[in-house]
Amino acid sequence: MMILLKIFPSDRFEKRVEERGIMIRDWAPQLEILEHPSTHSFISHCGWNSCIESITMGVPIAAWPMHLDQPRNSILITKVLKIGLEVQDWARRDEIVSAMAIEKACKKTDGDRRRRGDKAKSSSIRRCCQEVSNGRWSYSNGNGFLYCSYH
């Protein structure tokens, strides 16, 4: 947080965005943000809970995995379910990601969402949620996904 405050001194930054945005200094109410109609894409490290919340709310993910299960979850989101795009390949995780690359991924996920139409997207997302809630994805597909990934 201190690094961000040095890059964006809070007084000047807040003044610049006060008419068009808000600053959240504590834990953000992620589900409320994701369900808001103006949220068109979500930059995520692809932790499992964030993936499930984004899927549930029908918001495409700009995937930016860091470590642990996140690279696998990113593959699930971008390659298997096809409801998101990579910001940068995890194999290049040591490279600095430019603001332009992040902007491009967000615009592309938003553009993909608009091209497919909200109705089709909602249907696809609902189907994913049903599979997860019925345990079919988490158990059978998830085990198959992990098995194929490691063998």
Short mmCIF file of N, CA and C in Angstrom, two decimals:
data_model
loop_
_atom_site.label_atom_id
_atom_site.label_comp_id
_atom_site.label_asym_id
_atom_site.label_seq_id
_atom_site.Cartn_x
_atom_site.Cartn_y
_atom_site.Cartn_z
N MET A 1 0.83 -1.19 0.00
CA MET A 1 0.00 0.00 0.00
C MET A 1 0.87 1.26 0.00
N MET A 2 1.97 1.21 0.72
CA MET A 2 2.84 2.39 0.78
C MET A 2 3.42 2.72 -0.59
N ILE A 3 3.75 1.68 -1.36
CA ILE A 3 4.27 1.90 -2.71
C ILE A 3 3.23 2.62 -3.55
N LEU A 4 1.98 2.16 -3.47
CA LEU A 4 0.91 2.81 -4.23
C LEU A 4 0.73 4.26 -3.82
N LEU A 5 0.86 4.53 -2.54
CA LEU A 5 0.70 5.91 -2.08
C LEU A 5 1.83 6.80 -2.59
N LYS A 6 3.02 6.24 -2.79
CA LYS A 6 4.11 7.02 -3.35
C LYS A 6 3.87 7.29 -4.84
N ILE A 7 3.33 6.28 -5.53
CA ILE A 7 3.05 6.44 -6.96
C ILE A 7 1.84 7.35 -7.16
N PHE A 8 0.80 7.12 -6.36
CA PHE A 8 -0.43 7.90 -6.46
C PHE A 8 -0.67 8.59 -5.11
N PRO A 9 -0.03 9.72 -4.85
CA PRO A 9 -0.30 10.40 -3.58
C PRO A 9 -1.80 10.58 -3.42
N SER A 10 -2.33 10.12 -2.29
CA SER A 10 -3.77 10.01 -2.12
C SER A 10 -4.54 11.31 -2.34
N ASP A 11 -3.99 12.43 -1.91
CA ASP A 11 -4.74 13.67 -2.06
C ASP A 11 -4.95 14.04 -3.53
N ARG A 12 -3.90 13.95 -4.34
CA ARG A 12 -4.03 14.30 -5.77
C ARG A 12 -4.84 13.26 -6.53
N PHE A 13 -4.58 12.00 -6.24
CA PHE A 13 -5.29 10.93 -6.94
C PHE A 13 -6.79 10.99 -6.65
N GLU A 14 -7.14 11.13 -5.39
CA GLU A 14 -8.56 11.20 -5.02
C GLU A 14 -9.24 12.39 -5.67
N LYS A 15 -8.57 13.52 -5.73
CA LYS A 15 -9.13 14.71 -6.39
C LYS A 15 -9.43 14.42 -7.86
N ARG A 16 -8.48 13.71 -8.52
CA ARG A 16 -8.63 13.42 -9.95
C ARG A 16 -9.79 12.48 -10.24
N VAL A 17 -10.09 11.55 -9.34
CA VAL A 17 -11.12 10.55 -9.63
C VAL A 17 -12.43 10.77 -8.88
N GLU A 18 -12.52 11.81 -8.07
CA GLU A 18 -13.68 11.97 -7.20
C GLU A 18 -15.01 12.07 -7.95
N GLU A 19 -15.02 12.58 -9.16
CA GLU A 19 -16.27 12.72 -9.92
C GLU A 19 -16.65 11.46 -10.68
N ARG A 20 -15.71 10.52 -10.84
CA ARG A 20 -16.02 9.35 -11.67
C ARG A 20 -15.73 8.01 -11.00
N GLY A 21 -15.23 8.01 -9.79
CA GLY A 21 -14.88 6.75 -9.15
C GLY A 21 -14.86 6.89 -7.64
N ILE A 22 -14.54 5.79 -6.99
CA ILE A 22 -14.45 5.81 -5.54
C ILE A 22 -13.15 5.13 -5.12
N MET A 23 -12.70 5.47 -3.94
CA MET A 23 -11.52 4.84 -3.36
C MET A 23 -11.99 3.95 -2.22
N ILE A 24 -11.57 2.70 -2.25
CA ILE A 24 -11.88 1.78 -1.16
C ILE A 24 -10.56 1.48 -0.46
N ARG A 25 -10.46 1.85 0.78
CA ARG A 25 -9.20 1.71 1.51
C ARG A 25 -9.13 0.44 2.34
N ASP A 26 -10.20 -0.26 2.46
CA ASP A 26 -10.24 -1.49 3.24
C ASP A 26 -10.58 -2.63 2.30
N TRP A 27 -11.00 -3.76 2.82
CA TRP A 27 -11.43 -4.85 1.97
C TRP A 27 -12.58 -4.38 1.10
N ALA A 28 -12.50 -4.66 -0.18
CA ALA A 28 -13.56 -4.25 -1.10
C ALA A 28 -14.69 -5.27 -1.07
N PRO A 29 -15.94 -4.80 -1.18
CA PRO A 29 -17.08 -5.73 -1.24
C PRO A 29 -17.14 -6.34 -2.65
N GLN A 30 -16.31 -7.35 -2.89
CA GLN A 30 -16.10 -7.88 -4.23
C GLN A 30 -17.39 -8.33 -4.92
N LEU A 31 -18.25 -9.06 -4.23
CA LEU A 31 -19.50 -9.52 -4.86
C LEU A 31 -20.38 -8.35 -5.28
N GLU A 32 -20.46 -7.33 -4.45
CA GLU A 32 -21.26 -6.15 -4.80
C GLU A 32 -20.68 -5.44 -6.02
N ILE A 33 -19.37 -5.36 -6.09
CA ILE A 33 -18.72 -4.73 -7.24
C ILE A 33 -18.96 -5.56 -8.50
N LEU A 34 -18.80 -6.88 -8.38
CA LEU A 34 -18.98 -7.75 -9.55
C LEU A 34 -20.42 -7.76 -10.07
N GLU A 35 -21.39 -7.61 -9.18
CA GLU A 35 -22.79 -7.64 -9.63
C GLU A 35 -23.28 -6.28 -10.14
N HIS A 36 -22.48 -5.25 -9.97
CA HIS A 36 -22.89 -3.92 -10.43
C HIS A 36 -22.93 -3.89 -11.96
N PRO A 37 -23.97 -3.30 -12.56
CA PRO A 37 -24.12 -3.31 -14.03
C PRO A 37 -22.98 -2.62 -14.79
N SER A 38 -22.24 -1.74 -14.13
CA SER A 38 -21.16 -1.06 -14.84
C SER A 38 -19.85 -1.85 -14.82
N THR A 39 -19.82 -2.98 -14.13
CA THR A 39 -18.61 -3.82 -14.10
C THR A 39 -18.64 -4.74 -15.32
N HIS A 40 -17.71 -4.51 -16.24
CA HIS A 40 -17.69 -5.28 -17.49
C HIS A 40 -16.59 -6.32 -17.55
N SER A 41 -15.56 -6.16 -16.75
CA SER A 41 -14.50 -7.17 -16.68
C SER A 41 -13.83 -7.05 -15.32
N PHE A 42 -13.06 -8.08 -14.98
CA PHE A 42 -12.50 -8.18 -13.65
C PHE A 42 -11.06 -8.67 -13.77
N ILE A 43 -10.11 -7.86 -13.33
CA ILE A 43 -8.71 -8.30 -13.29
C ILE A 43 -8.57 -9.15 -12.03
N SER A 44 -8.15 -10.40 -12.21
CA SER A 44 -8.06 -11.30 -11.07
C SER A 44 -6.77 -12.10 -11.09
N HIS A 45 -6.25 -12.38 -9.91
CA HIS A 45 -5.10 -13.27 -9.77
C HIS A 45 -5.54 -14.72 -9.96
N CYS A 46 -6.84 -14.96 -10.04
CA CYS A 46 -7.43 -16.28 -10.27
C CYS A 46 -7.36 -17.20 -9.07
N GLY A 47 -7.49 -16.63 -7.89
CA GLY A 47 -7.72 -17.46 -6.71
C GLY A 47 -9.08 -18.12 -6.89
N TRP A 48 -9.27 -19.28 -6.32
CA TRP A 48 -10.49 -20.05 -6.56
C TRP A 48 -11.75 -19.26 -6.20
N ASN A 49 -11.76 -18.62 -5.04
CA ASN A 49 -12.96 -17.87 -4.63
C ASN A 49 -13.27 -16.73 -5.60
N SER A 50 -12.25 -16.02 -6.04
CA SER A 50 -12.47 -14.93 -7.00
C SER A 50 -13.02 -15.46 -8.31
N CYS A 51 -12.53 -16.61 -8.75
CA CYS A 51 -13.04 -17.22 -9.99
C CYS A 51 -14.52 -17.57 -9.84
N ILE A 52 -14.87 -18.23 -8.74
CA ILE A 52 -16.26 -18.62 -8.51
C ILE A 52 -17.16 -17.39 -8.42
N GLU A 53 -16.71 -16.36 -7.72
CA GLU A 53 -17.51 -15.14 -7.60
C GLU A 53 -17.71 -14.47 -8.95
N SER A 54 -16.68 -14.42 -9.75
CA SER A 54 -16.78 -13.81 -11.08
C SER A 54 -17.70 -14.62 -11.99
N ILE A 55 -17.55 -15.94 -11.95
CA ILE A 55 -18.42 -16.82 -12.74
C ILE A 55 -19.87 -16.61 -12.33
N THR A 56 -20.11 -16.60 -11.03
CA THR A 56 -21.47 -16.44 -10.50
C THR A 56 -22.11 -15.13 -10.94
N MET A 57 -21.32 -14.07 -11.00
CA MET A 57 -21.84 -12.76 -11.37
C MET A 57 -21.82 -12.51 -12.87
N GLY A 58 -21.27 -13.44 -13.65
CA GLY A 58 -21.27 -13.30 -15.10
C GLY A 58 -20.31 -12.25 -15.63
N VAL A 59 -19.20 -12.05 -14.92
CA VAL A 59 -18.22 -11.04 -15.32
C VAL A 59 -16.97 -11.74 -15.86
N PRO A 60 -16.59 -11.47 -17.11
CA PRO A 60 -15.38 -12.10 -17.66
C PRO A 60 -14.13 -11.66 -16.90
N ILE A 61 -13.15 -12.57 -16.86
CA ILE A 61 -11.94 -12.34 -16.08
C ILE A 61 -10.75 -12.03 -16.98
N ALA A 62 -10.03 -10.97 -16.62
CA ALA A 62 -8.71 -10.72 -17.19
C ALA A 62 -7.75 -11.39 -16.21
N ALA A 63 -7.28 -12.58 -16.57
CA ALA A 63 -6.53 -13.45 -15.66
C ALA A 63 -5.07 -13.03 -15.54
N TRP A 64 -4.62 -12.88 -14.30
CA TRP A 64 -3.25 -12.49 -14.01
C TRP A 64 -2.76 -13.31 -12.82
N PRO A 65 -2.53 -14.62 -13.02
CA PRO A 65 -2.16 -15.50 -11.92
C PRO A 65 -0.76 -15.19 -11.38
N MET A 66 -0.58 -15.45 -10.10
CA MET A 66 0.69 -15.18 -9.43
C MET A 66 1.40 -16.47 -9.00
N HIS A 67 0.70 -17.35 -8.27
CA HIS A 67 1.35 -18.55 -7.73
C HIS A 67 0.31 -19.56 -7.26
N LEU A 68 0.78 -20.67 -6.70
CA LEU A 68 -0.03 -21.75 -6.13
C LEU A 68 -1.04 -22.29 -7.14
N ASP A 69 -2.34 -22.27 -6.80
CA ASP A 69 -3.37 -22.82 -7.69
C ASP A 69 -3.78 -21.85 -8.80
N GLN A 70 -3.33 -20.62 -8.72
CA GLN A 70 -3.80 -19.59 -9.64
C GLN A 70 -3.49 -19.87 -11.11
N PRO A 71 -2.30 -20.35 -11.48
CA PRO A 71 -2.06 -20.66 -12.90
C PRO A 71 -3.02 -21.73 -13.43
N ARG A 72 -3.32 -22.76 -12.62
CA ARG A 72 -4.27 -23.80 -13.04
C ARG A 72 -5.68 -23.22 -13.17
N ASN A 73 -6.06 -22.39 -12.22
CA ASN A 73 -7.38 -21.76 -12.29
C ASN A 73 -7.48 -20.86 -13.52
N SER A 74 -6.38 -20.18 -13.84
CA SER A 74 -6.35 -19.32 -15.03
C SER A 74 -6.57 -20.14 -16.30
N ILE A 75 -5.95 -21.31 -16.38
CA ILE A 75 -6.15 -22.19 -17.54
C ILE A 75 -7.61 -22.62 -17.60
N LEU A 76 -8.19 -22.95 -16.47
CA LEU A 76 -9.60 -23.33 -16.42
C LEU A 76 -10.48 -22.20 -16.96
N ILE A 77 -10.22 -20.98 -16.52
CA ILE A 77 -11.03 -19.82 -16.92
C ILE A 77 -10.83 -19.47 -18.39
N THR A 78 -9.58 -19.47 -18.85
CA THR A 78 -9.28 -18.97 -20.20
C THR A 78 -9.35 -20.03 -21.29
N LYS A 79 -8.94 -21.25 -20.99
CA LYS A 79 -8.85 -22.29 -22.03
C LYS A 79 -9.99 -23.30 -21.99
N VAL A 80 -10.44 -23.66 -20.78
CA VAL A 80 -11.47 -24.69 -20.64
C VAL A 80 -12.86 -24.07 -20.71
N LEU A 81 -13.16 -23.16 -19.78
CA LEU A 81 -14.48 -22.52 -19.76
C LEU A 81 -14.59 -21.38 -20.77
N LYS A 82 -13.45 -20.82 -21.16
CA LYS A 82 -13.39 -19.73 -22.14
C LYS A 82 -14.25 -18.53 -21.73
N ILE A 83 -14.08 -18.13 -20.48
CA ILE A 83 -14.82 -16.97 -19.98
C ILE A 83 -13.87 -15.90 -19.47
N GLY A 84 -12.68 -15.86 -20.05
CA GLY A 84 -11.71 -14.85 -19.69
C GLY A 84 -10.50 -14.91 -20.59
N LEU A 85 -9.61 -13.96 -20.42
CA LEU A 85 -8.37 -13.87 -21.20
C LEU A 85 -7.20 -13.67 -20.27
N GLU A 86 -6.02 -14.10 -20.71
CA GLU A 86 -4.81 -13.88 -19.93
C GLU A 86 -4.34 -12.43 -20.09
N VAL A 87 -3.93 -11.82 -19.00
CA VAL A 87 -3.27 -10.53 -19.08
C VAL A 87 -1.85 -10.77 -19.58
N GLN A 88 -1.22 -11.79 -19.01
CA GLN A 88 0.12 -12.19 -19.43
C GLN A 88 0.30 -13.66 -19.08
N ASP A 89 0.96 -14.40 -19.94
CA ASP A 89 1.23 -15.82 -19.71
C ASP A 89 2.01 -15.98 -18.40
N TRP A 90 1.61 -16.98 -17.62
CA TRP A 90 2.24 -17.20 -16.32
C TRP A 90 3.72 -17.53 -16.48
N ALA A 91 4.12 -18.13 -17.58
CA ALA A 91 5.53 -18.45 -17.81
C ALA A 91 6.38 -17.18 -17.86
N ARG A 92 5.75 -16.04 -18.15
CA ARG A 92 6.47 -14.76 -18.21
C ARG A 92 6.20 -13.91 -16.96
N ARG A 93 5.90 -14.58 -15.85
CA ARG A 93 5.48 -13.89 -14.63
C ARG A 93 6.53 -12.95 -14.03
N ASP A 94 7.79 -13.16 -14.37
CA ASP A 94 8.84 -12.29 -13.83
C ASP A 94 8.98 -10.98 -14.60
N GLU A 95 8.31 -10.89 -15.74
CA GLU A 95 8.37 -9.67 -16.55
C GLU A 95 7.34 -8.66 -16.05
N ILE A 96 7.67 -7.41 -16.16
CA ILE A 96 6.73 -6.35 -15.78
C ILE A 96 5.62 -6.28 -16.82
N VAL A 97 4.40 -6.19 -16.35
CA VAL A 97 3.25 -6.09 -17.23
C VAL A 97 2.93 -4.61 -17.41
N SER A 98 2.84 -4.19 -18.65
CA SER A 98 2.58 -2.78 -18.92
C SER A 98 1.11 -2.43 -18.69
N ALA A 99 0.87 -1.18 -18.42
CA ALA A 99 -0.50 -0.69 -18.27
C ALA A 99 -1.28 -0.94 -19.55
N MET A 100 -0.60 -0.83 -20.69
CA MET A 100 -1.26 -1.05 -21.98
C MET A 100 -1.73 -2.51 -22.12
N ALA A 101 -0.93 -3.46 -21.64
CA ALA A 101 -1.31 -4.88 -21.71
C ALA A 101 -2.54 -5.14 -20.84
N ILE A 102 -2.59 -4.52 -19.68
CA ILE A 102 -3.74 -4.68 -18.79
C ILE A 102 -4.98 -4.06 -19.42
N GLU A 103 -4.83 -2.86 -19.95
CA GLU A 103 -5.95 -2.18 -20.60
C GLU A 103 -6.47 -2.99 -21.78
N LYS A 104 -5.55 -3.53 -22.57
CA LYS A 104 -5.92 -4.33 -23.75
C LYS A 104 -6.72 -5.57 -23.33
N ALA A 105 -6.28 -6.27 -22.29
CA ALA A 105 -6.99 -7.46 -21.82
C ALA A 105 -8.38 -7.11 -21.32
N CYS A 106 -8.50 -6.01 -20.58
CA CYS A 106 -9.81 -5.59 -20.07
C CYS A 106 -10.74 -5.19 -21.20
N LYS A 107 -10.23 -4.44 -22.16
CA LYS A 107 -11.07 -4.04 -23.30
C LYS A 107 -11.49 -5.25 -24.12
N LYS A 108 -10.60 -6.22 -24.27
CA LYS A 108 -10.92 -7.42 -25.05
C LYS A 108 -11.98 -8.25 -24.34
N THR A 109 -11.87 -8.42 -23.01
CA THR A 109 -12.90 -9.19 -22.30
C THR A 109 -14.23 -8.46 -22.39
N ASP A 110 -14.21 -7.14 -22.27
CA ASP A 110 -15.44 -6.36 -22.37
C ASP A 110 -16.01 -6.47 -23.78
N GLY A 111 -15.16 -6.37 -24.79
CA GLY A 111 -15.61 -6.49 -26.18
C GLY A 111 -16.18 -7.86 -26.47
N ASP A 112 -15.53 -8.91 -25.98
CA ASP A 112 -16.04 -10.27 -26.18
C ASP A 112 -17.41 -10.41 -25.56
N ARG A 113 -17.59 -9.84 -24.38
CA ARG A 113 -18.87 -9.92 -23.68
C ARG A 113 -19.97 -9.24 -24.51
N ARG A 114 -19.67 -8.08 -25.04
CA ARG A 114 -20.68 -7.35 -25.82
C ARG A 114 -20.99 -8.05 -27.14
N ARG A 115 -19.97 -8.62 -27.78
CA ARG A 115 -20.22 -9.31 -29.06
C ARG A 115 -21.11 -10.51 -28.87
N ARG A 116 -20.89 -11.27 -27.81
CA ARG A 116 -21.69 -12.47 -27.58
C ARG A 116 -23.07 -12.14 -27.07
N GLY A 117 -23.22 -11.00 -26.50
CA GLY A 117 -24.52 -10.60 -25.95
C GLY A 117 -24.67 -11.07 -24.52
N ASP A 118 -25.30 -10.24 -23.73
CA ASP A 118 -25.45 -10.57 -22.31
C ASP A 118 -26.28 -11.82 -22.09
N LYS A 119 -27.28 -12.05 -22.95
CA LYS A 119 -28.15 -13.20 -22.76
C LYS A 119 -27.37 -14.51 -22.92
N ALA A 120 -26.59 -14.61 -23.98
CA ALA A 120 -25.79 -15.81 -24.22
C ALA A 120 -24.76 -15.99 -23.12
N LYS A 121 -24.16 -14.89 -22.69
CA LYS A 121 -23.16 -14.94 -21.63
C LYS A 121 -23.79 -15.43 -20.34
N SER A 122 -24.94 -14.89 -20.01
CA SER A 122 -25.63 -15.30 -18.79
C SER A 122 -25.96 -16.78 -18.80
N SER A 123 -26.39 -17.27 -19.94
CA SER A 123 -26.73 -18.69 -20.07
C SER A 123 -25.50 -19.56 -19.83
N SER A 124 -24.40 -19.18 -20.44
CA SER A 124 -23.14 -19.92 -20.27
C SER A 124 -22.68 -19.89 -18.82
N ILE A 125 -22.75 -18.73 -18.22
CA ILE A 125 -22.33 -18.58 -16.83
C ILE A 125 -23.24 -19.37 -15.91
N ARG A 126 -24.54 -19.31 -16.14
CA ARG A 126 -25.49 -20.06 -15.32
C ARG A 126 -25.18 -21.56 -15.37
N ARG A 127 -24.89 -22.06 -16.58
CA ARG A 127 -24.57 -23.48 -16.76
C ARG A 127 -23.32 -23.84 -15.95
N CYS A 128 -22.29 -22.99 -16.01
CA CYS A 128 -21.07 -23.23 -15.22
C CYS A 128 -21.40 -23.26 -13.73
N CYS A 129 -22.21 -22.32 -13.28
CA CYS A 129 -22.57 -22.25 -11.86
C CYS A 129 -23.33 -23.50 -11.43
N GLN A 130 -24.24 -23.96 -12.28
CA GLN A 130 -25.00 -25.17 -11.95
C GLN A 130 -24.08 -26.37 -11.82
N GLU A 131 -23.11 -26.49 -12.73
CA GLU A 131 -22.17 -27.60 -12.65
C GLU A 131 -21.36 -27.53 -11.36
N VAL A 132 -20.92 -26.32 -11.01
CA VAL A 132 -20.14 -26.16 -9.79
C VAL A 132 -21.01 -26.47 -8.58
N SER A 133 -22.23 -25.92 -8.53
CA SER A 133 -23.08 -26.11 -7.36
C SER A 133 -23.57 -27.55 -7.22
N ASN A 134 -23.71 -28.27 -8.35
CA ASN A 134 -24.11 -29.67 -8.29
C ASN A 134 -22.94 -30.59 -7.96
N GLY A 135 -21.75 -30.03 -7.90
CA GLY A 135 -20.58 -30.83 -7.57
C GLY A 135 -19.99 -31.54 -8.77
N ARG A 136 -20.63 -31.44 -9.93
CA ARG A 136 -20.12 -32.16 -11.11
C ARG A 136 -18.79 -31.58 -11.57
N TRP A 137 -18.66 -30.25 -11.59
CA TRP A 137 -17.39 -29.69 -12.06
C TRP A 137 -16.30 -29.94 -11.03
N SER A 138 -16.56 -29.53 -9.82
CA SER A 138 -15.52 -29.60 -8.80
C SER A 138 -14.98 -31.00 -8.60
N TYR A 139 -15.82 -32.00 -8.73
CA TYR A 139 -15.35 -33.36 -8.48
C TYR A 139 -14.86 -34.03 -9.76
N SER A 140 -15.77 -34.33 -10.67
CA SER A 140 -15.37 -35.13 -11.85
C SER A 140 -14.53 -34.34 -12.84
N ASN A 141 -15.01 -33.21 -13.31
CA ASN A 141 -14.24 -32.43 -14.28
C ASN A 141 -12.96 -31.89 -13.67
N GLY A 142 -13.04 -31.44 -12.44
CA GLY A 142 -11.86 -30.91 -11.77
C GLY A 142 -10.78 -31.96 -11.61
N ASN A 143 -11.17 -33.17 -11.21
CA ASN A 143 -10.18 -34.24 -11.07
C ASN A 143 -9.58 -34.60 -12.41
N GLY A 144 -10.42 -34.66 -13.45
CA GLY A 144 -9.91 -34.96 -14.79
C GLY A 144 -8.97 -33.87 -15.27
N PHE A 145 -9.33 -32.63 -15.00
CA PHE A 145 -8.49 -31.50 -15.39
C PHE A 145 -7.12 -31.59 -14.71
N LEU A 146 -7.13 -31.85 -13.41
CA LEU A 146 -5.87 -31.96 -12.68
C LEU A 146 -5.07 -33.17 -13.15
N TYR A 147 -5.75 -34.30 -13.39
CA TYR A 147 -5.05 -35.50 -13.84
C TYR A 147 -4.36 -35.24 -15.18
N CYS A 148 -5.08 -34.64 -16.12
CA CYS A 148 -4.51 -34.36 -17.44
C CYS A 148 -3.37 -33.35 -17.34
N SER A 149 -3.47 -32.43 -16.41
CA SER A 149 -2.45 -31.40 -16.27
C SER A 149 -1.13 -31.95 -15.75
N TYR A 150 -1.21 -33.01 -14.95
CA TYR A 150 0.01 -33.53 -14.33
C TYR A 150 0.54 -34.79 -15.00
N HIS A 151 -0.18 -35.37 -15.95
CA HIS A 151 0.27 -36.61 -16.60
C HIS A 151 0.52 -36.42 -18.07
#
